[in-house]
PDB file of C-alpha atoms in Angstrom:
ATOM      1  CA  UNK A 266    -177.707 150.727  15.794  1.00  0.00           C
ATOM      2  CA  UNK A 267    -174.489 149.210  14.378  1.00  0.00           C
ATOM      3  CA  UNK A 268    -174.552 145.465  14.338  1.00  0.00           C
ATOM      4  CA  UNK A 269    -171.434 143.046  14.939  1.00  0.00           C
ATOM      5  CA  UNK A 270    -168.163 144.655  12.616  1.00  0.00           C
ATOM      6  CA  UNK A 271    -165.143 142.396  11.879  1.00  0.00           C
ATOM      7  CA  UNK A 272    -162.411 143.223  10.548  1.00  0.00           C
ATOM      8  CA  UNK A 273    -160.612 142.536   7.813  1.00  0.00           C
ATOM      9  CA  UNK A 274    -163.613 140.987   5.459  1.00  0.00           C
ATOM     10  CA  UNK A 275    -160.477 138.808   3.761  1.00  0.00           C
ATOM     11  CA  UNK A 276    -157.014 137.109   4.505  1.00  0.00           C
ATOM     12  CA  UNK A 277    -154.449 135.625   2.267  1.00  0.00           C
ATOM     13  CA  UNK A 278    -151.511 134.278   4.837  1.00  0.00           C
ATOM     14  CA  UNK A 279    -148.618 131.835   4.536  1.00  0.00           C
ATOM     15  CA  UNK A 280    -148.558 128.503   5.947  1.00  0.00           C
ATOM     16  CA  UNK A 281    -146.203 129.168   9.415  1.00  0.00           C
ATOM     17  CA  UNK A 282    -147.860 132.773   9.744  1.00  0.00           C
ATOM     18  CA  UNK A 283    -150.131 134.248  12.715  1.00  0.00           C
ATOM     19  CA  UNK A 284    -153.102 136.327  11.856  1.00  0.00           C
ATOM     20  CA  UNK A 285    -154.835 138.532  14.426  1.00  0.00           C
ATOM     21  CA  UNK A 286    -159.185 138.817  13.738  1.00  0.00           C
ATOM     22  CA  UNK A 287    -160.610 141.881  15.244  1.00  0.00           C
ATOM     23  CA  UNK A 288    -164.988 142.002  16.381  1.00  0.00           C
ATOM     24  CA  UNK A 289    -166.216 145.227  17.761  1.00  0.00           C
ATOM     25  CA  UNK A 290    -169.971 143.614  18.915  1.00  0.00           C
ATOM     26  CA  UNK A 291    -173.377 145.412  19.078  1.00  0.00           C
ATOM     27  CA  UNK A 292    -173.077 148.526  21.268  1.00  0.00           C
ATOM     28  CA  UNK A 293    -173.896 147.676  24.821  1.00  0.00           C
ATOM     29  CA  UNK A 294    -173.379 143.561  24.313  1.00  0.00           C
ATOM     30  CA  UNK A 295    -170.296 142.137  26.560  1.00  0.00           C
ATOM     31  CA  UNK A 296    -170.417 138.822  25.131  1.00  0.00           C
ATOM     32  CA  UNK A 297    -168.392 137.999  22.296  1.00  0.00           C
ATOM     33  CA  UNK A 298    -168.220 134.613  21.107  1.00  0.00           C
ATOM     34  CA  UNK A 299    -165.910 133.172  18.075  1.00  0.00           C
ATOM     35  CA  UNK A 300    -166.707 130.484  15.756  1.00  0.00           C
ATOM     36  CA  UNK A 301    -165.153 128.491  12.990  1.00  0.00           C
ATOM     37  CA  UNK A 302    -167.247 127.677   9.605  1.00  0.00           C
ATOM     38  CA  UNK A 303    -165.816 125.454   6.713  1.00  0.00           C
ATOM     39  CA  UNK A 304    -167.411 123.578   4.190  1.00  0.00           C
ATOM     40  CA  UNK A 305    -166.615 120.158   6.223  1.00  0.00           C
ATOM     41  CA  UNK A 306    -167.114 120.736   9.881  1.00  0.00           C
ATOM     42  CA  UNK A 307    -169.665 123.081   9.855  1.00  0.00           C
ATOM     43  CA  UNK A 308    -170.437 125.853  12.426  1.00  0.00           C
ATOM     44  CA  UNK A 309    -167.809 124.616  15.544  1.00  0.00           C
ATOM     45  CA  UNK A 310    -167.592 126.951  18.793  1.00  0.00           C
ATOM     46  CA  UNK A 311    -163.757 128.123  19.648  1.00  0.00           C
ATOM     47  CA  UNK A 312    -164.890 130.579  22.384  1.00  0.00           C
ATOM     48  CA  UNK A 313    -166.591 133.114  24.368  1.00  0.00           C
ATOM     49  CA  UNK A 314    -165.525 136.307  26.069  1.00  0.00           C
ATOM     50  CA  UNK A 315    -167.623 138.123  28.887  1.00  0.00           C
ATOM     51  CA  UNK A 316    -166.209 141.154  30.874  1.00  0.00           C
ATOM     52  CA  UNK A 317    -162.595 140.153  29.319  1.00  0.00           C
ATOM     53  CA  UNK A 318    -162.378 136.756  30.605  1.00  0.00           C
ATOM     54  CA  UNK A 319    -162.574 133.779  28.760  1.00  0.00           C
ATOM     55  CA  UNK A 320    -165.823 131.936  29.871  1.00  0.00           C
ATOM     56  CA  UNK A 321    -166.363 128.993  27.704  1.00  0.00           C
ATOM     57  CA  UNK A 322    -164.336 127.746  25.424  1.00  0.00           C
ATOM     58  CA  UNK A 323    -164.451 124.820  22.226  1.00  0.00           C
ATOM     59  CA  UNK A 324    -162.228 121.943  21.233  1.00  0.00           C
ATOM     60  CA  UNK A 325    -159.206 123.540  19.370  1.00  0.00           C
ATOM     61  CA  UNK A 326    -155.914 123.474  19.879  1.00  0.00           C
ATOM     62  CA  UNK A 327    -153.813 126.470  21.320  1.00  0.00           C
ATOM     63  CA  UNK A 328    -152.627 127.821  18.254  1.00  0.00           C
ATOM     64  CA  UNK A 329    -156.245 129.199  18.596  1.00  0.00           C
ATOM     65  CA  UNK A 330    -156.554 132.395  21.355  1.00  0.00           C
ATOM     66  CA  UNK A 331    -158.417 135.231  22.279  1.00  0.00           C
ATOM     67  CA  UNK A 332    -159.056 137.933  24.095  1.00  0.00           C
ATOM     68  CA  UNK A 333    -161.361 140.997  24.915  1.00  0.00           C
ATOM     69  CA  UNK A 334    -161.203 144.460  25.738  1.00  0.00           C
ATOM     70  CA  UNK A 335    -162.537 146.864  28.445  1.00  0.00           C
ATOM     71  CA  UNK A 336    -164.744 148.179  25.566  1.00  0.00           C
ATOM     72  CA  UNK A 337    -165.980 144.169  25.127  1.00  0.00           C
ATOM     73  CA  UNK A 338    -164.186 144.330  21.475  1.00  0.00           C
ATOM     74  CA  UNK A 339    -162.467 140.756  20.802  1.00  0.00           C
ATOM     75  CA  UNK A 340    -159.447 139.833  19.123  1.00  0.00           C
ATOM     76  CA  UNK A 341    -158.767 136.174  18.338  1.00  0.00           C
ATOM     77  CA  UNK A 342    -155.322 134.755  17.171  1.00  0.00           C
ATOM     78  CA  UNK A 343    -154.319 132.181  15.313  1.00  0.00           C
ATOM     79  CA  UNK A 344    -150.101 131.096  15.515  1.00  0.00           C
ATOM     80  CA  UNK A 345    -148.079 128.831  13.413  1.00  0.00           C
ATOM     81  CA  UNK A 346    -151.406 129.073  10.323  1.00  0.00           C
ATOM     82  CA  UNK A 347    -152.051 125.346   8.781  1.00  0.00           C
ATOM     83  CA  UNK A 348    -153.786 124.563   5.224  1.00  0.00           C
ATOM     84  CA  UNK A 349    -156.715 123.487   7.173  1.00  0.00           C
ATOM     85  CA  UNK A 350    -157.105 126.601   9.235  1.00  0.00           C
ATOM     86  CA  UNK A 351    -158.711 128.332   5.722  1.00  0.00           C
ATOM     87  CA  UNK A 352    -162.382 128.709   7.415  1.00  0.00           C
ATOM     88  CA  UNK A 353    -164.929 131.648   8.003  1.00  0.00           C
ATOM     89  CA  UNK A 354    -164.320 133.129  11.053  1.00  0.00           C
ATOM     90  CA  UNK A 355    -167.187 134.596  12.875  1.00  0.00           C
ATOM     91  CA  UNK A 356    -168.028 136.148  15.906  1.00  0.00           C
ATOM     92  CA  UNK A 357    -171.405 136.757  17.535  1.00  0.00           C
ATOM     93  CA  UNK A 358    -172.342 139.167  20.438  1.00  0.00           C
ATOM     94  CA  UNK A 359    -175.105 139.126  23.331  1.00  0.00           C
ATOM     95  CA  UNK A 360    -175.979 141.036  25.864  1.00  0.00           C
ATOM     96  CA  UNK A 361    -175.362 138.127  28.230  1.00  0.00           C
ATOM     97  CA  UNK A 362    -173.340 134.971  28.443  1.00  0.00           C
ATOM     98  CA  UNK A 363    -174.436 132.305  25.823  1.00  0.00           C
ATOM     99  CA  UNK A 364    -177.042 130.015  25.555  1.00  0.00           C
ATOM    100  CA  UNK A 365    -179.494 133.074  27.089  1.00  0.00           C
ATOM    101  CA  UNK A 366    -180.177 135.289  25.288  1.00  0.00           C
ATOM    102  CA  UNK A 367    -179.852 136.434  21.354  1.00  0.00           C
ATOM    103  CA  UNK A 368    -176.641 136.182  19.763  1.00  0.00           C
ATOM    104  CA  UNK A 369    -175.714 138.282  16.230  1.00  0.00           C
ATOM    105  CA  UNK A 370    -173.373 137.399  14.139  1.00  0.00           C
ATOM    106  CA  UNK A 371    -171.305 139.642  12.282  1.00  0.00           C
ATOM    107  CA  UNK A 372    -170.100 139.148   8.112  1.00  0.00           C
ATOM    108  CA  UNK A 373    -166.995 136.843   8.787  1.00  0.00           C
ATOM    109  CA  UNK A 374    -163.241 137.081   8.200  1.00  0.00           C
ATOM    110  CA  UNK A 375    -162.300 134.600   5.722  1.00  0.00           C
ATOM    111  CA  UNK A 376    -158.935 133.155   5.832  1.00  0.00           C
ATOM    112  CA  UNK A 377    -157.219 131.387   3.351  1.00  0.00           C
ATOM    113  CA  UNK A 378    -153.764 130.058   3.988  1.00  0.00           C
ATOM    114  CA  UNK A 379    -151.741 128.621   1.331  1.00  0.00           C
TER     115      UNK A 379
ATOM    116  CA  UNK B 248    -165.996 125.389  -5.859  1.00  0.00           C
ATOM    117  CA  UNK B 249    -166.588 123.573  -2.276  1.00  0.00           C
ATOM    118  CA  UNK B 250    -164.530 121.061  -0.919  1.00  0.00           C
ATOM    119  CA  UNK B 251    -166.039 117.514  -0.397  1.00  0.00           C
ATOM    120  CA  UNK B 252    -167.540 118.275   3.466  1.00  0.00           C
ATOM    121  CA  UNK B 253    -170.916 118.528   4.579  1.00  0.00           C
ATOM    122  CA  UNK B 254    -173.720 117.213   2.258  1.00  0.00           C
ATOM    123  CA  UNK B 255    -176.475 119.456   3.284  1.00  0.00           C
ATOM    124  CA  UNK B 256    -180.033 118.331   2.831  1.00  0.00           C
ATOM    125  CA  UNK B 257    -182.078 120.685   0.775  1.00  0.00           C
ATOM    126  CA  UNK B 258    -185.125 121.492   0.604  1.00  0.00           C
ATOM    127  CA  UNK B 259    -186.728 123.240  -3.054  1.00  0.00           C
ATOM    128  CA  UNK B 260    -190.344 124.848  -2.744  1.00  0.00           C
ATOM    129  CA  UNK B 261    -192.646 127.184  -5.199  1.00  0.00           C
ATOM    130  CA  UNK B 262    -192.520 130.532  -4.546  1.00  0.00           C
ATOM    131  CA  UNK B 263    -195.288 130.914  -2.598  1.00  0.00           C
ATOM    132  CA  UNK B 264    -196.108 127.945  -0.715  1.00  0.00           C
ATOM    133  CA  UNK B 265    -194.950 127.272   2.582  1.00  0.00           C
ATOM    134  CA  UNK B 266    -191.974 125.454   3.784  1.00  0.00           C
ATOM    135  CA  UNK B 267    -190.450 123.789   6.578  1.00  0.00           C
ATOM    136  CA  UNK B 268    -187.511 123.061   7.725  1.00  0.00           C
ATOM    137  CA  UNK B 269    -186.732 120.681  10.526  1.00  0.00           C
ATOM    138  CA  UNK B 270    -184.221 119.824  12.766  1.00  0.00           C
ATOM    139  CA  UNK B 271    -183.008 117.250  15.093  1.00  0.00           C
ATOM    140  CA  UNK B 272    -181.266 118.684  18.567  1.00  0.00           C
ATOM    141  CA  UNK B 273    -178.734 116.682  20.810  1.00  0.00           C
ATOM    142  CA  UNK B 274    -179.007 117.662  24.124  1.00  0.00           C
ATOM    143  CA  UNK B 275    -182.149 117.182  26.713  1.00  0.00           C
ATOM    144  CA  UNK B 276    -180.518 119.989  28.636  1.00  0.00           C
ATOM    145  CA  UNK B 277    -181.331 122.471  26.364  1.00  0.00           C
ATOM    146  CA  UNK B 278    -183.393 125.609  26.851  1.00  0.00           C
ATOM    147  CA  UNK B 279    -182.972 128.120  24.272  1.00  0.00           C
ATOM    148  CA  UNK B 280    -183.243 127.198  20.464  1.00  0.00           C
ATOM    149  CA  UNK B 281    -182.388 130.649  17.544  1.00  0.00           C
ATOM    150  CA  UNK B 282    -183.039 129.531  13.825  1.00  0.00           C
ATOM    151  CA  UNK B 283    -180.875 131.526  11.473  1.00  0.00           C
ATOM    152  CA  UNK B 284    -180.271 131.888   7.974  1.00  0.00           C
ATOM    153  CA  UNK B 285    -177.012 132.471   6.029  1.00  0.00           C
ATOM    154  CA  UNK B 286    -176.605 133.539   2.509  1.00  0.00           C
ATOM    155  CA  UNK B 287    -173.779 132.860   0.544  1.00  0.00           C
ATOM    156  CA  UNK B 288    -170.969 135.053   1.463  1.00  0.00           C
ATOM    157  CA  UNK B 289    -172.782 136.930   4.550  1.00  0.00           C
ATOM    158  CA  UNK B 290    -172.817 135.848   8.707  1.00  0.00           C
ATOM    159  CA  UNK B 291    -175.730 133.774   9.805  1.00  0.00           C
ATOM    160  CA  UNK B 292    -178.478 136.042  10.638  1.00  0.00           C
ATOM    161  CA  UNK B 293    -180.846 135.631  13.960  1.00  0.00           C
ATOM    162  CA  UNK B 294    -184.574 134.483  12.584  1.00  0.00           C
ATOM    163  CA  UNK B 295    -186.095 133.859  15.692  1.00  0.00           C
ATOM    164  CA  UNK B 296    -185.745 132.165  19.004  1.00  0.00           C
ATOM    165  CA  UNK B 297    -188.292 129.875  21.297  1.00  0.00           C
ATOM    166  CA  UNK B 298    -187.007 129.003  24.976  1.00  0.00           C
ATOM    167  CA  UNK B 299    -188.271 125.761  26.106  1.00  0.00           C
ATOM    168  CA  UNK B 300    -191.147 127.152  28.429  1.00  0.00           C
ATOM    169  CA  UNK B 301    -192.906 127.329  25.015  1.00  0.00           C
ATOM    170  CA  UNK B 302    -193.997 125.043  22.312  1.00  0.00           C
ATOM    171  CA  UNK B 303    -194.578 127.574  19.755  1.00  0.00           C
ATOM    172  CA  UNK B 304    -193.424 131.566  18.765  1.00  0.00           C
ATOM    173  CA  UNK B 305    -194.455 133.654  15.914  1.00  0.00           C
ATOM    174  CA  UNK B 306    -192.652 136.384  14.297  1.00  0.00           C
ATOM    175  CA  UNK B 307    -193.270 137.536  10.435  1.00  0.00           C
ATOM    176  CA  UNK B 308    -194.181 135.005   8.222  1.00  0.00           C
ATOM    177  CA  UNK B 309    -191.935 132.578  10.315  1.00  0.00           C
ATOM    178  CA  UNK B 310    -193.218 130.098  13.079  1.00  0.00           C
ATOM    179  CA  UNK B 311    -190.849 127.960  15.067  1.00  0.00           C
ATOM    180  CA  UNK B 312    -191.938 124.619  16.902  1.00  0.00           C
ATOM    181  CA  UNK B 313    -190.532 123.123  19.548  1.00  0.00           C
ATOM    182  CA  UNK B 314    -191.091 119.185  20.620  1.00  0.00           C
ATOM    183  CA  UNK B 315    -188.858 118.493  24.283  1.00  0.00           C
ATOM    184  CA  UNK B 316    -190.447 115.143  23.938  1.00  0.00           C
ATOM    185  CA  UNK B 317    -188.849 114.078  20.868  1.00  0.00           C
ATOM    186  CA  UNK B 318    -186.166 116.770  21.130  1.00  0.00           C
ATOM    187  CA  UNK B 319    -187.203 118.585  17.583  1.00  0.00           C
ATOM    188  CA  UNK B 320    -187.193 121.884  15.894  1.00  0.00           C
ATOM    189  CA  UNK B 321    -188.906 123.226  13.111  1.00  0.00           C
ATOM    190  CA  UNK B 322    -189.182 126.499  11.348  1.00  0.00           C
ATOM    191  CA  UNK B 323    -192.348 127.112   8.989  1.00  0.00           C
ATOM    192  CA  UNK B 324    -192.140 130.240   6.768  1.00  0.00           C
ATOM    193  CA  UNK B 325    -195.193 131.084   4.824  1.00  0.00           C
ATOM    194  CA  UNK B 326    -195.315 132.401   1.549  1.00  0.00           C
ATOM    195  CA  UNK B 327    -191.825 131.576   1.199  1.00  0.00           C
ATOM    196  CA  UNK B 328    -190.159 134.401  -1.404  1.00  0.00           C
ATOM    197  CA  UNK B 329    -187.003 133.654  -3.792  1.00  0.00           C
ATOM    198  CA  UNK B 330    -185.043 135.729  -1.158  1.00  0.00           C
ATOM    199  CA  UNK B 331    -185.734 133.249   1.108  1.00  0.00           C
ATOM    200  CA  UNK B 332    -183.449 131.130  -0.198  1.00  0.00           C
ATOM    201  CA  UNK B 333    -180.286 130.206   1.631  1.00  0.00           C
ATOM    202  CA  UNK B 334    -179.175 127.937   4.350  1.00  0.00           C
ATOM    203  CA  UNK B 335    -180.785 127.486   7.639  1.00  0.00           C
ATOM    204  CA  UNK B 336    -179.138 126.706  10.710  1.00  0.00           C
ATOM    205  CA  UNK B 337    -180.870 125.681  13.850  1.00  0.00           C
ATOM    206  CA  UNK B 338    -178.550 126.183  16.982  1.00  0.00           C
ATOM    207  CA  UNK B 339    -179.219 125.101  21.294  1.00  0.00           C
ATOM    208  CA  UNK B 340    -177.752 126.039  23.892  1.00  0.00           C
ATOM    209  CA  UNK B 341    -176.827 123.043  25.668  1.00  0.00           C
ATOM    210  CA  UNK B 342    -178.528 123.871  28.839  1.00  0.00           C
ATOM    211  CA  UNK B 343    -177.923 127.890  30.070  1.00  0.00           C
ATOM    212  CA  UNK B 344    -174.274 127.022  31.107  1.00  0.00           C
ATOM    213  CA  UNK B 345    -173.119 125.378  27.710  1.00  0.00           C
ATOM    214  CA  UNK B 346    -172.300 127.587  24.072  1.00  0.00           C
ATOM    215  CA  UNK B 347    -174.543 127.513  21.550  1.00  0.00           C
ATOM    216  CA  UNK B 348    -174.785 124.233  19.510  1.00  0.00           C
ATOM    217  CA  UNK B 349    -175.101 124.128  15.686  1.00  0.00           C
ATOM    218  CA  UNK B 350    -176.624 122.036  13.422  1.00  0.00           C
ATOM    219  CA  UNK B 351    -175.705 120.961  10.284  1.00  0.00           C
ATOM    220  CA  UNK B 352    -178.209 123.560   8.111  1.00  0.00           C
ATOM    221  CA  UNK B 353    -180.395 123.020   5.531  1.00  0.00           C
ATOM    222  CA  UNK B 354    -180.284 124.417   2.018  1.00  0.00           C
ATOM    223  CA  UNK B 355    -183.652 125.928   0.810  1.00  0.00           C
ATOM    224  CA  UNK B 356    -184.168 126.553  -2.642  1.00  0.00           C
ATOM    225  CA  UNK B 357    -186.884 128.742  -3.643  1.00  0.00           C
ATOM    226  CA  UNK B 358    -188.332 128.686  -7.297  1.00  0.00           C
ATOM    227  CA  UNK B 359    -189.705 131.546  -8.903  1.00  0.00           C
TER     228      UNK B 359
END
């Protein structure tokens, strides 16, 4: 079966500018969780979606949002871009909320603002 | 090339002995540990998981051990191969109501 698709593989944006990341997770998974990787922090949580509600979510400001659809596929949002939001975004899916059970990871979005 | 950031620790082994890669976790609450690896350029890809009901799990070629008592992790992989190589991440859970917790990786090296 299809694992974890996001979409678009690569971003170039403009300091000031919003960009919208898109995860469609493993068919049948209603968890979606979003994460932030860069070179100095790491792998750092932003948050988790199950049956379209935010259940969990990390320390980032609120330039940094989400959502999910009926059809558990996540968007996350990003307003008002800094340098220092360039990262690999990635998002995992589970059948179940986190922590339980196993969570894929898709490729990544990665987003370079200049 | 990278920013100055995270100085992972690596680890360089033969092709074809084993290795293992260790790993420290925070929190005493925790009850689910997943080791995955991530190659340049790709998502971090789910290895294999131990819940803490065990103190040891098998898969292929991979063995992860879990110590509650000193709150460690380790992931052996035998016969380690050249595509092996990449970094290693060993995540927790936190306890069932808390997001999974990374660490901070390990690079392994593998020489042919």
């Amino acid at each position: 079966k299809a694992g974890v698709t996001q979409t678009p593989r690569y971003l170039i944006k403009t300091r000031g500018q919003q960009v919208t990341l898109s995860c469609s997770p493993i068919s049948g998974h209603r968890s979606v969780s979003w994460y932030q990787q860069t070179p100095g922090q790491g792998l750092q949580f932003l948050f988790e979606y199950f049956s379209e509600t935010q259940r969990n979510k990390g320390n980032f400001p609120g330039r940094f949002s989400g959502r999910q659809f009926s059809n558990s596929r996540s968007e996350m949002n990003v307003s008002t871009l800094e340098l220092g939001d360039s990262a690999l975004y990635l998002c995992a899916s589970s059948l179940g909320l986190r922590g339980n059970t196993e969570a894929f990871f898709g490729q990544g979005t990665r987003l370079t603002v200049v | 090339g990278e920013s100055v950031g995270l100085h992972l620790p690596t680890l360089s082994v033969q092709e074809g002995d084993n290795s293992i890669i260790n790993c420290a976790y925070s929190n005493s609450a925790s009850d689910y540990f997943i080791w995955y690896k991530q190659e340049s350029g790709k998502g971090p890809q789910f290895i294999i998981d131990i819940r803490s009901n065990m103190d040891k799990r098998q898969g292929q070629r991979v063995t992860v051990l879990l110590n509650k008592t000193v709150k460690h992790l380790s992931l052996q992989i035998a016969a380690t191969q050249p595509g092996d190589s990449a970094v290693y991440f060993c995540a927790e859970n936190g306890g069932s109501q808390g997001n999974l917790i990374f660490g901070k990786g390990t690079k392994l090296s593998v020489k042919p």
